[in-house]
Amino acid sequence: MSLMTMIVKMSEGLGKTCAIFFLTLLFSLPLGMIVALLRMSKVKVVSTITRFFITVIRGTPLMLQLLAVTYGPYYLFRANVSRNKLIPVVIAFSINYAAYFAEIYRGGIESISIGQYEAAEVLGYSKFQTFMRIILPQVIKRIMPSVTNEVVTLVKDTSMAFTVSYQEMFTIGKQIANSQTSFMPFVVAGVFYYIFNAIVDYLMGRIEKSLDYYR
Amino acid sequence: MADFNNMESMGGQKARNILAVNALRKAFGSLQVLKDISLHVEQGNVVSVIGPSGSGKSTLLRCISFLEKADGGDILYDGQYAVKDGVYATKAELNRFRTRFGLVFQNFNLFPHYSVMKNITEPPMIRGENREIVTERASALLKKMGLEGKENAYPCQLSGGQQQRVAIARALALNPEILFFDEPTSALDPELTGEVLKVIRQLAEEKMTMVVVTHEMPFARAVSNRVIFMDKGVIVEEGHPEQVLGSPQQERTRQFLRNYQR
Ligand SMILES: Nc1ncnc2c1ncn2[C@@H]1O[C@H](COP(=O)(O)OP(=O)(O)OP(=O)(O)O)[C@@H](O)[C@H]1O
Ligand SMILES: [Mg+2]
């Protein structure tokens, strides 16, 4: 198989790689905020359960979580494994990344001085207005570097989908590597991820820069 | 000097109490920080609160601005109960009471992601005021604070003194009946305290009602109608500034002022 055919075949999986990437961000970024708020809840039971959830997600391999979400329903309920693997893959990724984002959000929220809340309260902002207008924008600025890290990791983590044979770029590459006994597909995959992340880096840098107008 | 006690009710007419506090109590755990504090502030008066560190000055301001929940006592604004016998008015009522006072913090607490203008205009706009009216008022306030041309600056681009003056403008933009200051110059470099004290003095001349917690004795002496000396959660002595600062009656006051001069 020529290098060109290899690249073309693997590019066909790039759409699915992007699907995992964007759908995961779409769901995990807001879900992470909900998890962070539950984690910081004043209701002890809620915060304890949430903290346990986070330690489980962060303390076990993503690969295992992918297998659990994809095949768990079959072993538990004899339910059919869904034909479209994108759904379980995105669910597993979203839950996993939500746990990581939650801890980043929490760190950011807790780093905002209490004085910001007090000033807002005295000036008549409601709790919701305080969070949306005063706290959240400052949190976003502070956590951008950590979020960028996670997003870069997510690009590479999409390759984990091979564990459930979801036909994204890396899975196709691995199959080619096996059938052709060639290392070349891995090199191609490496280049793809590198370019993907170069774009991610550029875009995140732009966002960070746009928040540079204040300290 | 005239009879100090009569100066508060000039002309024999009973002045309107913008703020009245009766037997206010507050404890943090087993530490009783405010022990039956009573005070009142008449319209147009400036009351300075002095006292050693930990005497409860900040806690007092935080209780009357609802940042801290008092354990007992009354808080009245313009004769209306916000807190009666330790029982607070409803959330909506408290929010209405909040429009009556403004609070200026020691470390400004401006919103760093907002321009100077937005820091001042957003709170009144959140309360439903019209943008044009609020912007006009903010411009006038900035001019008064000597901050013309800083509308579009961000707090981080300003000196501490300028930031504090923005914070004062922000509080004034809500048209409060009374302003509270908690050591407004303590976080400033010494050469910047003057510009902040000057605007507070100017407000006093315009008969803005104010309560100022301060360590600036000459300022308290020059600007206040009344000085309150607090220690260990009680008001030890209060009266005309010349009396409290010039010839204090209580030994604790004398001791505090002596330590202060050294
Ligand atoms: N949130 C809190 N929890 C526990 N103790 C507190 C709290 N806030 C204040 N205190 C205590 O209450 C006492 C009074 O504090 P407060 O800040 O009112 O004093 P202050 O007169 O403003 O002092 P300073 O001149 O240093 O500002 C202090 O002993 C302080 O440690
Ligand atoms: Mg204090």
PDB file of N, CA and C in Angstrom, chain B residues 8 19 39 46 50 52 67 86 102 113 126 128 178 189 206 221 231 233-234 243 245:
ATOM      1  N   GLU B   8     -25.274  68.008  67.805  1.00  0.00           N
ATOM      2  CA  GLU B   8     -25.910  67.054  66.909  1.00  0.00           C
ATOM      3  C   GLU B   8     -27.317  67.469  66.508  1.00  0.00           C
ATOM      4  N   LEU B  19     -29.272  56.188  59.901  1.00  0.00           N
ATOM      5  CA  LEU B  19     -28.979  54.848  60.409  1.00  0.00           C
ATOM      6  C   LEU B  19     -29.133  54.841  61.925  1.00  0.00           C
ATOM      7  N   LEU B  39     -25.729  52.832  68.090  1.00  0.00           N
ATOM      8  CA  LEU B  39     -25.280  54.114  67.544  1.00  0.00           C
ATOM      9  C   LEU B  39     -26.317  54.614  66.565  1.00  0.00           C
ATOM     10  N   VAL B  46     -20.991  63.051  59.734  1.00  0.00           N
ATOM     11  CA  VAL B  46     -19.913  62.098  59.505  1.00  0.00           C
ATOM     12  C   VAL B  46     -19.500  61.539  60.854  1.00  0.00           C
ATOM     13  N   ILE B  50     -12.956  54.661  65.488  1.00  0.00           N
ATOM     14  CA  ILE B  50     -11.559  54.315  65.687  1.00  0.00           C
ATOM     15  C   ILE B  50     -11.473  53.221  66.737  1.00  0.00           C
ATOM     16  N   PRO B  52      -8.511  49.852  68.373  1.00  0.00           N
ATOM     17  CA  PRO B  52      -7.404  48.944  68.056  1.00  0.00           C
ATOM     18  C   PRO B  52      -7.832  47.809  67.132  1.00  0.00           C
ATOM     19  N   LEU B  67     -23.380  42.075  55.241  1.00  0.00           N
ATOM     20  CA  LEU B  67     -22.411  41.067  54.788  1.00  0.00           C
ATOM     21  C   LEU B  67     -22.202  40.016  55.871  1.00  0.00           C
ATOM     22  N   GLY B  86     -32.787  40.951  66.053  1.00  0.00           N
ATOM     23  CA  GLY B  86     -32.055  39.848  65.430  1.00  0.00           C
ATOM     24  C   GLY B  86     -32.789  39.172  64.287  1.00  0.00           C
ATOM     25  N   GLY B 102     -23.983  52.634  50.733  1.00  0.00           N
ATOM     26  CA  GLY B 102     -22.883  52.169  49.891  1.00  0.00           C
ATOM     27  C   GLY B 102     -21.736  51.800  50.798  1.00  0.00           C
ATOM     28  N   HIS B 113     -12.291  42.934  35.396  1.00  0.00           N
ATOM     29  CA  HIS B 113     -12.551  42.678  33.977  1.00  0.00           C
ATOM     30  C   HIS B 113     -13.460  43.738  33.368  1.00  0.00           C
ATOM     31  N   ILE B 126     -28.273  47.225  36.559  1.00  0.00           N
ATOM     32  CA  ILE B 126     -28.838  45.958  37.035  1.00  0.00           C
ATOM     33  C   ILE B 126     -30.119  46.218  37.814  1.00  0.00           C
ATOM     34  N   GLY B 128     -32.159  48.349  37.035  1.00  0.00           N
ATOM     35  CA  GLY B 128     -33.207  48.773  36.104  1.00  0.00           C
ATOM     36  C   GLY B 128     -33.117  50.209  35.639  1.00  0.00           C
ATOM     37  N   ILE B 178     -26.398  56.965  52.665  1.00  0.00           N
ATOM     38  CA  ILE B 178     -25.278  56.925  53.609  1.00  0.00           C
ATOM     39  C   ILE B 178     -24.170  56.064  53.013  1.00  0.00           C
ATOM     40  N   ASP B 189      -0.327  53.332  49.446  1.00  0.00           N
ATOM     41  CA  ASP B 189       0.968  53.923  49.768  1.00  0.00           C
ATOM     42  C   ASP B 189       0.701  55.271  50.422  1.00  0.00           C
ATOM     43  N   GLU B 206     -20.262  68.447  51.334  1.00  0.00           N
ATOM     44  CA  GLU B 206     -21.546  68.434  50.629  1.00  0.00           C
ATOM     45  C   GLU B 206     -22.638  67.782  51.476  1.00  0.00           C
ATOM     46  N   ARG B 221     -10.465  63.961  63.029  1.00  0.00           N
ATOM     47  CA  ARG B 221     -10.647  65.168  63.816  1.00  0.00           C
ATOM     48  C   ARG B 221     -11.199  66.309  62.964  1.00  0.00           C
ATOM     49  N   ASP B 231     -13.504  49.340  71.550  1.00  0.00           N
ATOM     50  CA  ASP B 231     -12.482  48.402  72.006  1.00  0.00           C
ATOM     51  C   ASP B 231     -13.181  47.136  72.478  1.00  0.00           C
ATOM     52  N   GLY B 233     -15.223  45.119  71.229  1.00  0.00           N
ATOM     53  CA  GLY B 233     -16.633  44.912  70.939  1.00  0.00           C
ATOM     54  C   GLY B 233     -17.597  45.843  71.632  1.00  0.00           C
ATOM     55  N   VAL B 234     -17.084  46.851  72.337  1.00  0.00           N
ATOM     56  CA  VAL B 234     -17.987  47.832  72.945  1.00  0.00           C
ATOM     57  C   VAL B 234     -17.544  49.235  72.565  1.00  0.00           C
ATOM     58  N   GLN B 243     -13.337  66.366  71.637  1.00  0.00           N
ATOM     59  CA  GLN B 243     -13.412  65.777  72.966  1.00  0.00           C
ATOM     60  C   GLN B 243     -12.747  64.406  72.996  1.00  0.00           C
ATOM     61  N   LEU B 245     -10.778  62.880  70.797  1.00  0.00           N
ATOM     62  CA  LEU B 245      -9.373  62.836  70.385  1.00  0.00           C
ATOM     63  C   LEU B 245      -8.512  63.837  71.146  1.00  0.00           C
TER      64      LEU B 245
END
